[in-house]
Amino acid sequence: MSEENIYTFENEEYRRTYWHTCSHVLAQAMKRLHPEVKLAIGPSIDTGFYYDFDTPRPFTPEDLEALEAEMRKICKEKLKLERFELPRAEALELMKDEPYKVELINDLPEDAVISFYKQGDFTDLCAGPHLDSTGRIKGNAIKLTSATGAYWRGDSNRKMLQRIYGVAFAKKDDLDAYIQQREEALKRDHNKLGRELEYFTTVDSIGQGLPILLPKGARTIQLLQRWVEDVEQKRGYLLTKTPLMAKRDLYRISGHWDHYLDGMFILGDPHDEEKECFALRPMTCPFQYQAYLNRQRSYRDLPMRLGETSTLFRNEDSGEMHGLIRVRQFTISEGHLVLRPDQLEEEFKGCLELAKYFLGTLGLLDKCTFRFSQWDPANPNNKYEGTAEQWETAQRVMGEILDDLGVEYDIGIDEAAFYGPKLDIQYKNVFGKEDTLVTIQIDMLLAQRFGMYYIDENGEKALPYIIHRTSMGCYERTLAYLIEEYAGALPTWMAPEQVRFLPVTDRAADYCAEKAKAMEAMGFRVEVDYRNEKIGKKIREAQMEKIPYMVVVGDRDMENGTVSPRHRADGDLGAMSFEEFAALVKDVVDTKAKK
């Protein structure tokens, strides 16, 4: 990067430093307007910054406006930011009125450097870095975007704090462009649009992260599941169906009990060894392994590709819940491939090609990025199984495979599964929040835990490798991204309702019913709007519901034996024979066109 771009938003480090400084300006504005509020933490994030506060009441839009105004004043004051360090005792004394800062200081290692940043009359515990002056921030390019609840340190057993999100830019024009983009994102937000179009809902008495799929959402996910299962069967996958729960004994063998207990829903007392204790499954691997272990296997049996449409349960933090993207019960296109070491690259390639096929057909692949998730050698005992040598081997092999396949990827340290490295296919929602859509993992460890041997060509027992993979990932999350990608107008082949007949008069109702029944017999999903309403209203409502094809039928159509279809995007398609229309829709569906 050229020297003149070091201090611009093109430089990610500078951008994050700018946003981090904005979080301190927000905290200073908060203490000026509401001195009773206690400070928690305020980092920069990928999309801006936030600060968590302990406040006696929720923040209102008016509060955010007042805070923005005060932040602009602080920027105009051009306060110098000064870093200084203190011994632990003096640091605790300085922060004695800020309980969350005191807790953070007490949690630091004994030899940690305890640093602060001061700007005018405001001082905050912080490692930095920061800009040298609040005057570097353009006050008229700051926007506080929302206020939400967030548990202290992400622990649902701790106090709920108020989190204020914000963003800032170097120029007012950039902020205006961001606001316009955000308004468009809000229109596409699946959490809003998916409810309006009646794909899903949530109910407080059922619980957070446990959405109800309404008939439209359930139908679309069913279509996706059938498609995935049919394609996988053609590619040599064997279908399994395994229990939703198991005794803790199974999770102890797999290692999940030691490494994943906090993320599991436990049925019983996990600490009472005298009584049986069960847990809802957070993944399917230890269950699917039993299909392999059902009898002795030969090298000729491999690869064994096991696939399952799996319902899983994960105890996500309340603050992480978001519509269909972050949920506590979800369904996934899960699979495990048991294979010989010499088959690893070819099978990994097949898994990647399959995921690309699904995501490409859905229209999501172009926006995906790839992350090679690796272990953190500094944290082997707490999170990871196996030796350093095993991990180095697994990561070297996976790196060679990815390079051979020409995959462009970023590296994510400490993002691996506890038993092996993985390729994560990442996707961002309309607000820029990134989540994993598909994962492909190489596992060289768990086969030994379960005694998953095979007899090799020399008659000796050998351990296989295992690939853990999803082909489309979580169906609920995929549906959320599809709603956002297509602004609710899902492609015809996956739309829950593909065609709606709209009789202009009561005289046309029987004709519409006859044609609708004929299309249903061809496998299309069809409805008839029999209501005694004006045709313009019927068309507008079908358009708002994102129905792909609306078939208007009047007296002339009945006389001529034709139909007059409209497409939600292309408009009036003109009168045509029923056979022509059915063939048109069939071609769109069969080719899985994105319209």
Coordinates of C-alpha atoms in Angstrom, one line a residue:
M1 CA 0.0 0.0 0.0
S2 CA 1.3 3.4 -0.9
E3 CA 2.3 5.8 1.8
E4 CA -0.5 8.2 1.1
N5 CA -3.1 5.4 1.7
I6 CA -1.8 4.5 5.1
Y7 CA -4.1 7.0 6.8
T8 CA -7.2 6.3 4.7
F9 CA -10.1 3.9 5.0
E10 CA -8.5 1.7 2.3
N11 CA -6.1 0.6 5.1
E12 CA -8.0 -1.9 7.3
E13 CA -5.7 -1.2 10.3
Y14 CA -6.3 2.6 10.1
R15 CA -10.1 2.0 9.6
R16 CA -10.3 -0.1 12.7
T17 CA -8.2 2.4 14.7
Y18 CA -10.5 5.1 13.6
W19 CA -13.6 3.1 14.6
H20 CA -12.0 2.2 17.9
T21 CA -11.4 5.8 18.7
C22 CA -15.0 6.5 17.8
S23 CA -16.1 4.0 20.5
H24 CA -14.1 6.0 23.1
V25 CA -15.8 9.2 21.8
L26 CA -19.2 7.5 22.3
A27 CA -18.2 6.4 25.8
Q28 CA -17.1 10.0 26.7
A29 CA -20.4 11.4 25.3
M30 CA -22.3 8.9 27.4
K31 CA -20.5 9.8 30.6
R32 CA -21.2 13.5 29.9
L33 CA -24.9 13.1 29.3
H34 CA -25.5 10.1 31.7
P35 CA -22.7 10.1 34.4
E36 CA -24.5 7.3 36.3
V37 CA -24.0 4.8 33.4
K38 CA -21.2 2.2 33.9
L39 CA -18.8 1.4 31.1
A40 CA -18.1 -2.1 29.9
I41 CA -16.2 -2.6 26.6
G42 CA -16.1 -0.8 23.2
P43 CA -14.2 -2.5 20.4
S44 CA -14.1 -1.9 16.7
I45 CA -15.8 -4.6 14.5
D46 CA -15.9 -5.4 10.8
T47 CA -18.8 -3.0 10.2
G48 CA -18.0 -0.1 12.6
F49 CA -17.9 -0.1 16.4
Y50 CA -20.0 -0.6 19.5
Y51 CA -19.9 0.1 23.2
D52 CA -21.6 -1.8 26.0
F53 CA -23.1 0.1 28.9
D54 CA -24.8 -0.8 32.2
T55 CA -27.8 1.6 32.3
P56 CA -31.0 1.7 34.3
R57 CA -33.2 2.0 31.2
P58 CA -33.1 1.0 27.5
F59 CA -31.8 3.6 25.1
T60 CA -34.3 5.3 22.8
P61 CA -33.8 6.8 19.3
E62 CA -33.9 10.2 21.0
D63 CA -31.0 9.1 23.2
L64 CA -29.0 8.1 20.2
E65 CA -29.6 11.4 18.5
A66 CA -28.4 13.3 21.7
L67 CA -25.3 11.0 21.9
E68 CA -24.5 11.7 18.2
A69 CA -24.7 15.5 18.8
E70 CA -22.4 15.2 21.8
M71 CA -19.9 13.1 19.9
R72 CA -19.8 15.8 17.2
K73 CA -19.0 18.3 19.9
I74 CA -16.1 16.1 21.2
C75 CA -14.7 15.8 17.7
K76 CA -14.8 19.6 17.3
E77 CA -12.9 20.0 20.7
K78 CA -9.9 18.2 19.1
L79 CA -9.0 16.4 22.3
K80 CA -5.6 14.8 22.4
L81 CA -5.5 11.1 23.1
E82 CA -2.7 10.2 25.5
R83 CA -1.7 6.7 26.5
F84 CA -0.3 5.8 29.9
E85 CA 0.3 2.8 32.0
L86 CA -0.3 2.1 35.7
P87 CA 0.6 -0.7 38.2
R88 CA -2.3 -2.9 39.1
A89 CA -3.1 -1.3 42.4
E90 CA -3.2 2.2 40.9
A91 CA -5.2 1.0 37.9
L92 CA -7.8 -0.5 40.3
E93 CA -8.0 2.7 42.3
L94 CA -8.4 4.8 39.1
M95 CA -11.3 2.5 37.9
K96 CA -12.9 1.9 41.4
D97 CA -16.2 3.4 40.3
E98 CA -16.3 1.3 37.1
P99 CA -17.0 -2.3 38.2
Y100 CA -16.7 -3.9 34.7
K101 CA -13.3 -2.3 34.3
V102 CA -12.2 -3.5 37.7
E103 CA -13.2 -7.1 36.7
L104 CA -11.2 -6.8 33.5
I105 CA -8.2 -5.6 35.3
N106 CA -8.4 -8.4 37.9
D107 CA -8.6 -11.0 35.0
L108 CA -5.4 -9.8 33.4
P109 CA -2.3 -11.9 33.9
E110 CA 0.1 -10.8 36.7
D111 CA 2.7 -9.6 34.2
A112 CA 0.3 -7.8 31.9
V113 CA 0.8 -4.2 30.9
I114 CA -2.2 -2.2 32.1
S115 CA -2.7 0.7 29.8
F116 CA -5.2 3.6 29.6
Y117 CA -6.1 6.3 27.1
K118 CA -7.1 9.8 28.2
Q119 CA -8.9 12.4 26.2
G120 CA -9.9 15.6 28.0
D121 CA -11.8 14.7 31.1
F122 CA -12.4 11.1 30.1
T123 CA -10.1 8.1 30.7
D124 CA -10.7 4.5 29.6
L125 CA -8.9 1.2 30.2
C126 CA -7.7 0.1 26.8
A127 CA -4.8 -1.5 24.9
G128 CA -5.3 0.7 21.9
P129 CA -4.3 1.7 19.3
H130 CA -6.1 5.0 18.8
L131 CA -5.9 8.2 16.7
D132 CA -3.9 11.0 18.2
S133 CA -6.8 13.4 18.5
T134 CA -10.6 13.4 18.4
G135 CA -10.3 16.1 15.8
R136 CA -9.2 13.4 13.3
I137 CA -12.8 12.1 13.3
K138 CA -15.3 13.8 11.0
G139 CA -18.2 14.5 13.4
N140 CA -20.8 14.9 10.6
A141 CA -19.9 11.5 9.3
I142 CA -20.8 9.6 12.5
K143 CA -24.0 7.5 12.8
L144 CA -25.2 5.5 15.8
T145 CA -27.2 2.7 14.1
S146 CA -28.9 0.7 16.8
A147 CA -29.2 -0.2 20.5
T148 CA -29.7 -3.8 21.6
G149 CA -29.2 -6.0 24.6
A150 CA -26.0 -7.9 25.2
Y151 CA -24.9 -10.1 28.1
W152 CA -21.8 -9.1 29.9
R153 CA -18.9 -11.1 28.4
G154 CA -21.5 -13.1 26.3
D155 CA -22.6 -15.1 29.4
S156 CA -26.4 -15.5 29.7
N157 CA -25.9 -15.9 33.4
R158 CA -24.5 -12.4 33.7
K159 CA -26.2 -9.0 33.5
M160 CA -27.8 -7.8 30.3
L161 CA -26.1 -4.6 29.2
Q162 CA -27.1 -2.1 26.5
R163 CA -25.0 -2.2 23.4
I164 CA -24.9 0.8 21.1
Y165 CA -23.7 0.2 17.5
G166 CA -22.2 2.9 15.4
V167 CA -20.3 3.6 12.2
A168 CA -18.2 6.5 11.0
F169 CA -16.5 7.6 7.8
A170 CA -13.8 10.0 6.7
K171 CA -16.3 11.9 4.5
K172 CA -20.0 12.8 4.9
D173 CA -20.7 11.5 1.3
D174 CA -19.5 8.1 2.4
L175 CA -21.9 8.1 5.4
D176 CA -24.8 9.1 3.1
A177 CA -23.9 6.2 0.7
Y178 CA -23.8 3.9 3.7
I179 CA -27.2 5.0 5.0
Q180 CA -28.7 4.5 1.6
Q181 CA -27.1 1.0 1.4
R182 CA -28.4 0.2 4.9
E183 CA -32.0 1.3 3.9
E184 CA -31.8 -1.1 1.0
A185 CA -30.5 -3.8 3.4
L186 CA -33.4 -3.2 5.7
K187 CA -35.8 -3.9 2.8
R188 CA -34.1 -7.2 2.2
D189 CA -33.5 -8.2 5.8
H190 CA -34.9 -11.7 6.1
N191 CA -35.8 -11.2 9.7
K192 CA -38.3 -8.5 8.6
L193 CA -39.2 -9.7 5.1
G194 CA -39.4 -13.4 6.0
R195 CA -42.0 -12.6 8.6
E196 CA -44.0 -10.3 6.3
L197 CA -44.1 -12.9 3.6
E198 CA -45.0 -15.6 6.2
Y199 CA -42.0 -17.8 5.9
F200 CA -41.4 -18.0 9.6
T201 CA -42.4 -16.6 13.0
T202 CA -41.1 -16.7 16.6
V203 CA -43.1 -17.0 19.8
D204 CA -41.9 -15.8 23.2
S205 CA -43.4 -18.8 25.0
I206 CA -41.4 -21.2 22.8
G207 CA -38.1 -19.4 23.2
Q208 CA -35.4 -17.4 21.4
G209 CA -33.6 -19.1 18.6
L210 CA -36.5 -21.6 18.0
P211 CA -38.4 -20.3 15.0
I212 CA -41.6 -21.7 13.7
L213 CA -41.4 -22.4 10.0
L214 CA -44.8 -21.5 8.5
P215 CA -46.1 -23.4 5.4
K216 CA -44.1 -21.3 2.9
G217 CA -40.8 -21.7 4.8
A218 CA -41.4 -25.4 5.5
R219 CA -42.2 -26.1 1.8
T220 CA -39.1 -24.3 0.5
I221 CA -36.8 -26.1 3.0
Q222 CA -38.5 -29.4 2.1
L223 CA -37.8 -28.7 -1.6
L224 CA -34.1 -28.0 -0.8
Q225 CA -33.8 -31.1 1.3
R226 CA -35.2 -33.4 -1.3
W227 CA -33.0 -31.9 -4.0
V228 CA -29.9 -32.4 -1.8
E229 CA -30.8 -35.9 -0.9
D230 CA -31.5 -36.9 -4.5
V231 CA -28.2 -35.3 -5.8
E232 CA -26.2 -37.0 -3.0
Q233 CA -27.7 -40.4 -3.7
K234 CA -26.6 -40.1 -7.4
R235 CA -23.1 -39.3 -6.1
G236 CA -22.8 -42.5 -4.0
Y237 CA -24.0 -41.3 -0.6
L238 CA -25.7 -43.7 1.7
L239 CA -28.6 -42.3 3.7
T240 CA -28.8 -42.7 7.5
K241 CA -31.2 -41.6 10.1
T242 CA -29.9 -41.4 13.6
P243 CA -31.3 -40.4 17.1
L244 CA -31.6 -36.8 18.2
M245 CA -29.9 -37.6 21.6
A246 CA -27.5 -39.9 23.2
K247 CA -26.0 -40.8 26.6
R248 CA -23.0 -38.8 27.7
D249 CA -21.0 -42.0 27.1
L250 CA -21.1 -41.4 23.3
Y251 CA -20.0 -37.8 23.6
R252 CA -17.1 -38.8 25.9
I253 CA -15.8 -41.2 23.3
S254 CA -16.0 -38.5 20.6
G255 CA -14.5 -35.8 22.8
H256 CA -17.5 -33.5 22.6
W257 CA -18.2 -33.9 26.3
D258 CA -14.8 -32.4 27.1
H259 CA -14.6 -29.8 24.4
Y260 CA -18.2 -28.8 23.6
L261 CA -20.3 -29.3 26.8
D262 CA -21.2 -25.6 27.2
G263 CA -22.7 -25.6 23.7
M264 CA -25.0 -28.7 24.4
F265 CA -28.4 -29.0 25.8
I266 CA -28.1 -31.6 28.7
L267 CA -31.0 -33.8 29.9
G268 CA -30.1 -34.7 33.4
D269 CA -27.3 -33.8 35.8
P270 CA -24.0 -33.9 33.9
H271 CA -22.1 -34.2 37.2
D272 CA -24.1 -37.1 38.6
E273 CA -22.3 -40.3 37.6
E274 CA -24.8 -42.5 39.3
K275 CA -27.7 -41.6 37.0
E276 CA -28.0 -41.7 33.2
C277 CA -27.4 -38.4 31.5
F278 CA -28.4 -37.6 28.0
A279 CA -27.7 -34.7 25.6
L280 CA -29.3 -33.5 22.5
R281 CA -26.9 -33.8 19.6
P282 CA -24.9 -30.8 18.5
M283 CA -23.6 -32.7 15.5
T284 CA -24.1 -36.1 13.8
C285 CA -20.6 -37.6 13.5
P286 CA -20.5 -39.9 16.5
F287 CA -23.9 -41.3 15.5
Q288 CA -23.1 -41.8 11.8
Y289 CA -19.9 -43.6 12.8
Q290 CA -22.1 -46.4 14.2
A291 CA -23.2 -47.2 10.6
Y292 CA -19.6 -47.8 9.7
L293 CA -19.0 -49.8 12.9
N294 CA -22.0 -52.1 12.3
R295 CA -19.7 -54.7 10.8
Q296 CA -16.0 -55.1 9.9
R297 CA -14.9 -53.1 6.8
S298 CA -12.4 -53.8 4.1
Y299 CA -10.4 -51.4 2.0
R300 CA -12.7 -52.3 -0.8
D301 CA -15.7 -50.8 1.1
L302 CA -14.0 -47.4 1.0
P303 CA -14.8 -44.6 0.5
M304 CA -18.1 -44.9 2.5
R305 CA -20.1 -41.7 2.0
L306 CA -22.8 -41.3 4.7
G307 CA -25.3 -38.5 4.4
E308 CA -28.2 -37.4 6.6
T309 CA -30.6 -34.6 6.9
S310 CA -29.9 -33.9 10.5
T311 CA -31.7 -31.9 13.2
L312 CA -29.1 -30.4 15.6
F313 CA -29.3 -28.4 18.8
R314 CA -26.7 -25.9 20.0
N315 CA -26.9 -23.7 23.1
E316 CA -26.1 -20.4 21.4
D317 CA -25.9 -17.2 23.5
S318 CA -29.1 -15.2 23.5
G319 CA -27.2 -12.1 22.2
E320 CA -26.2 -14.1 19.1
M321 CA -29.8 -15.0 18.0
H322 CA -30.9 -13.5 14.7
G323 CA -33.9 -14.7 12.7
L324 CA -33.1 -17.9 10.9
I325 CA -29.3 -17.2 10.7
R326 CA -28.5 -17.9 14.4
V327 CA -30.8 -20.5 16.0
R328 CA -30.7 -23.1 18.7
Q329 CA -32.4 -25.9 16.7
F330 CA -31.6 -26.3 13.0
T331 CA -31.5 -28.8 10.2
I332 CA -28.3 -29.4 8.2
S333 CA -27.2 -31.4 5.1
E334 CA -24.6 -33.3 7.1
G335 CA -22.3 -36.0 5.9
H336 CA -19.2 -38.1 6.8
L337 CA -16.9 -39.8 4.4
V338 CA -14.8 -42.6 5.7
L339 CA -11.9 -43.2 3.4
R340 CA -8.4 -44.5 2.8
P341 CA -5.6 -41.9 3.0
D342 CA -4.9 -42.3 -0.7
Q343 CA -8.5 -41.3 -1.4
L344 CA -8.4 -38.0 0.6
E345 CA -7.7 -35.5 -2.1
E346 CA -10.2 -36.9 -4.6
E347 CA -13.0 -37.1 -2.0
F348 CA -12.2 -33.6 -0.6
K349 CA -12.4 -32.3 -4.2
G350 CA -15.8 -34.1 -4.6
C351 CA -17.1 -32.5 -1.4
L352 CA -16.0 -29.0 -2.6
E353 CA -17.5 -29.5 -6.1
L354 CA -20.8 -30.6 -4.6
A355 CA -20.9 -27.6 -2.3
K356 CA -20.1 -25.3 -5.2
Y357 CA -22.8 -26.9 -7.3
F358 CA -25.5 -26.3 -4.7
L359 CA -24.4 -22.8 -3.8
G360 CA -23.9 -21.9 -7.5
T361 CA -27.4 -23.2 -8.4
L362 CA -28.9 -21.2 -5.5
G363 CA -27.2 -18.0 -6.7
L364 CA -25.1 -17.6 -3.6
L365 CA -21.6 -18.8 -4.6
D366 CA -20.4 -15.5 -6.2
K367 CA -20.7 -13.8 -2.8
C368 CA -18.9 -16.6 -0.8
T369 CA -15.4 -16.5 0.5
F370 CA -13.2 -19.3 1.7
R371 CA -11.4 -19.7 5.0
F372 CA -8.8 -22.3 5.9
S373 CA -9.5 -22.7 9.6
Q374 CA -6.5 -23.9 11.5
W375 CA -5.6 -24.7 15.1
D376 CA -3.8 -22.3 17.5
P377 CA -0.5 -24.0 18.6
A378 CA -0.6 -21.8 21.7
N379 CA -3.8 -23.4 22.9
P380 CA -3.5 -27.1 22.2
N381 CA -4.6 -28.6 25.5
N382 CA -7.8 -26.6 26.2
K383 CA -9.4 -26.8 22.8
Y384 CA -7.7 -29.3 20.6
E385 CA -7.2 -33.1 20.5
G386 CA -4.0 -34.7 19.1
T387 CA -0.3 -33.8 19.0
A388 CA 1.4 -31.0 17.2
E389 CA 2.8 -33.4 14.7
Q390 CA -0.7 -34.7 13.8
W391 CA -2.0 -31.2 13.4
E392 CA 1.0 -30.1 11.3
T393 CA 0.4 -33.2 9.1
A394 CA -3.3 -32.6 8.7
Q395 CA -2.9 -28.9 7.9
R396 CA -0.1 -29.5 5.5
V397 CA -2.2 -32.1 3.6
M398 CA -5.2 -29.9 3.6
G399 CA -3.2 -26.9 2.4
E400 CA -1.7 -29.0 -0.4
I401 CA -5.2 -30.1 -1.5
L402 CA -6.6 -26.5 -1.5
D403 CA -3.6 -25.3 -3.5
D404 CA -3.9 -28.2 -5.9
L405 CA -7.6 -27.3 -6.4
G406 CA -6.8 -23.6 -6.9
V407 CA -8.9 -22.4 -3.9
E408 CA -8.2 -18.8 -2.9
Y409 CA -8.6 -18.6 0.9
D410 CA -7.8 -16.6 4.0
I411 CA -6.4 -18.3 7.1
G412 CA -8.3 -18.4 10.3
I413 CA -6.1 -19.2 13.3
D414 CA -7.9 -20.9 16.2
E415 CA -11.0 -21.5 14.0
A416 CA -10.5 -25.2 13.5
A417 CA -12.7 -27.9 15.0
F418 CA -11.1 -29.6 18.0
Y419 CA -10.3 -32.7 16.0
G420 CA -9.0 -31.2 12.7
P421 CA -8.6 -28.3 10.3
K422 CA -11.4 -27.3 7.9
L423 CA -12.4 -25.2 4.9
D424 CA -15.2 -22.8 5.8
I425 CA -17.3 -21.3 3.0
Q426 CA -18.3 -17.9 4.4
Y427 CA -21.2 -15.7 3.5
K428 CA -22.3 -12.2 4.7
N429 CA -25.9 -11.2 5.3
V430 CA -27.3 -7.8 4.1
F431 CA -25.8 -6.0 7.1
G432 CA -22.3 -7.4 6.5
K433 CA -22.3 -9.9 9.3
E434 CA -20.4 -13.0 8.3
D435 CA -21.3 -16.6 9.1
T436 CA -20.3 -20.0 7.9
L437 CA -22.6 -21.5 5.3
V438 CA -20.7 -24.7 4.4
T439 CA -17.8 -26.5 6.1
I440 CA -15.5 -29.3 4.9
Q441 CA -13.2 -30.8 7.6
I442 CA -10.4 -33.2 7.6
D443 CA -10.3 -35.5 10.6
M444 CA -7.3 -37.8 11.3
L445 CA -8.1 -38.4 15.0
L446 CA -11.7 -39.5 15.8
A447 CA -11.5 -42.8 13.9
Q448 CA -9.0 -44.1 16.5
R449 CA -11.3 -43.0 19.4
F450 CA -14.1 -45.1 18.0
G451 CA -12.0 -48.0 16.8
M452 CA -13.0 -47.5 13.2
Y453 CA -10.5 -49.8 11.6
Y454 CA -10.6 -51.4 8.2
I455 CA -8.6 -54.3 6.8
D456 CA -6.1 -53.1 4.2
E457 CA -4.9 -54.9 1.0
N458 CA -2.2 -56.7 3.2
G459 CA -4.8 -58.0 5.6
E460 CA -3.7 -55.6 8.3
K461 CA -5.9 -53.3 10.4
A462 CA -5.6 -49.7 9.3
L463 CA -7.2 -46.4 10.5
P464 CA -9.2 -44.4 7.9
Y465 CA -9.4 -40.7 7.5
I466 CA -12.7 -39.0 7.9
I467 CA -14.1 -35.9 6.1
H468 CA -16.9 -34.1 7.9
R469 CA -18.8 -32.0 5.5
T470 CA -22.0 -30.2 4.7
S471 CA -23.2 -29.8 1.1
M472 CA -25.6 -26.8 1.6
G473 CA -25.1 -26.3 5.3
C474 CA -27.9 -25.2 7.6
Y475 CA -31.2 -25.1 5.7
E476 CA -32.7 -22.3 7.9
R477 CA -29.6 -20.1 7.4
T478 CA -29.7 -20.9 3.7
L479 CA -33.3 -19.8 3.5
A480 CA -32.5 -16.6 5.3
Y481 CA -29.8 -15.8 2.8
L482 CA -32.0 -16.7 -0.2
I483 CA -34.8 -14.3 1.1
E484 CA -32.2 -11.6 1.3
E485 CA -30.5 -12.3 -2.0
Y486 CA -33.7 -12.3 -4.0
A487 CA -35.6 -9.7 -1.8
G488 CA -38.2 -12.4 -1.1
A489 CA -38.8 -13.2 -4.8
L490 CA -37.4 -16.8 -4.6
P491 CA -36.6 -18.5 -8.0
T492 CA -39.7 -20.3 -9.4
W493 CA -38.3 -23.8 -8.9
M494 CA -38.0 -23.3 -5.1
A495 CA -40.9 -20.9 -4.6
P496 CA -43.6 -22.3 -2.2
E497 CA -46.3 -21.1 -4.6
Q498 CA -45.3 -21.0 -8.3
V499 CA -48.5 -20.1 -10.1
R500 CA -51.6 -18.3 -9.0
F501 CA -54.7 -18.2 -11.3
L502 CA -56.7 -15.0 -11.1
P503 CA -60.2 -15.3 -12.6
V504 CA -61.5 -11.9 -13.7
T505 CA -65.1 -12.9 -13.1
D506 CA -67.0 -15.7 -11.4
R507 CA -67.6 -17.2 -14.8
A508 CA -63.9 -17.9 -15.2
A509 CA -63.5 -19.6 -11.8
D510 CA -64.3 -23.1 -13.1
Y511 CA -61.9 -22.7 -16.0
C512 CA -59.2 -21.6 -13.6
A513 CA -59.9 -24.5 -11.3
E514 CA -59.6 -26.9 -14.3
K515 CA -56.3 -25.5 -15.5
A516 CA -54.9 -25.3 -11.9
K517 CA -55.7 -28.9 -11.4
A518 CA -54.0 -29.9 -14.6
M519 CA -50.8 -28.0 -13.5
E520 CA -50.9 -29.6 -10.1
A521 CA -51.0 -33.0 -11.8
M522 CA -47.8 -31.9 -13.6
G523 CA -46.1 -31.3 -10.3
F524 CA -46.5 -27.5 -10.0
R525 CA -47.5 -25.7 -6.9
V526 CA -50.7 -23.8 -7.9
E527 CA -53.4 -21.7 -6.2
V528 CA -56.6 -20.0 -7.4
D529 CA -57.7 -16.7 -6.0
Y530 CA -61.5 -17.1 -6.0
R531 CA -62.2 -13.9 -4.0
N532 CA -64.8 -11.5 -5.4
E533 CA -62.2 -8.6 -5.8
K534 CA -61.2 -6.5 -8.6
I535 CA -58.5 -8.0 -10.8
G536 CA -56.1 -5.1 -10.2
K537 CA -56.2 -5.8 -6.5
K538 CA -55.6 -9.5 -7.0
I539 CA -52.6 -8.8 -9.2
R540 CA -51.1 -6.2 -6.7
E541 CA -51.5 -8.6 -3.8
A542 CA -49.9 -11.5 -5.7
Q543 CA -47.1 -9.2 -6.7
M544 CA -46.5 -8.2 -3.1
E545 CA -46.4 -11.9 -2.1
K546 CA -43.7 -12.4 -4.8
I547 CA -45.7 -15.1 -6.7
P548 CA -43.6 -15.9 -9.8
Y549 CA -46.5 -16.3 -12.3
M550 CA -49.9 -14.8 -12.1
V551 CA -52.4 -16.1 -14.7
V552 CA -55.2 -13.7 -15.5
V553 CA -58.2 -15.4 -17.1
G554 CA -61.2 -13.5 -18.6
D555 CA -64.0 -14.2 -21.0
R556 CA -61.8 -14.0 -24.1
D557 CA -59.4 -16.6 -22.7
M558 CA -62.3 -18.9 -22.1
E559 CA -63.6 -18.4 -25.6
N560 CA -60.2 -18.9 -27.2
G561 CA -59.0 -21.6 -24.8
T562 CA -56.0 -19.5 -23.7
V563 CA -54.4 -18.1 -20.6
S564 CA -52.8 -14.6 -20.0
P565 CA -49.8 -15.1 -17.7
R566 CA -47.9 -12.3 -16.0
H567 CA -44.4 -12.7 -14.5
R568 CA -43.6 -10.8 -11.3
A569 CA -40.5 -9.2 -13.0
D570 CA -41.2 -9.4 -16.7
G571 CA -44.8 -8.2 -16.6
D572 CA -47.5 -9.3 -19.1
L573 CA -46.4 -12.2 -21.2
G574 CA -49.4 -12.1 -23.6
A575 CA -52.1 -14.6 -24.3
M576 CA -50.9 -18.1 -25.0
S577 CA -52.2 -21.7 -25.0
F578 CA -52.3 -23.5 -21.7
E579 CA -49.8 -26.0 -23.1
E580 CA -47.4 -23.3 -24.0
F581 CA -47.6 -21.7 -20.6
A582 CA -47.1 -25.1 -18.8
A583 CA -44.1 -25.8 -21.0
L584 CA -42.6 -22.3 -20.3
V585 CA -42.9 -22.9 -16.5
K586 CA -41.6 -26.4 -16.8
D587 CA -38.4 -25.2 -18.6
V588 CA -37.8 -22.5 -15.9
V589 CA -38.2 -25.1 -13.1
D590 CA -36.3 -27.9 -14.8
T591 CA -33.3 -25.6 -15.5
K592 CA -33.5 -24.1 -12.0
A593 CA -33.4 -20.6 -13.6
K594 CA -32.9 -17.7 -11.2
K595 CA -36.2 -16.1 -12.1

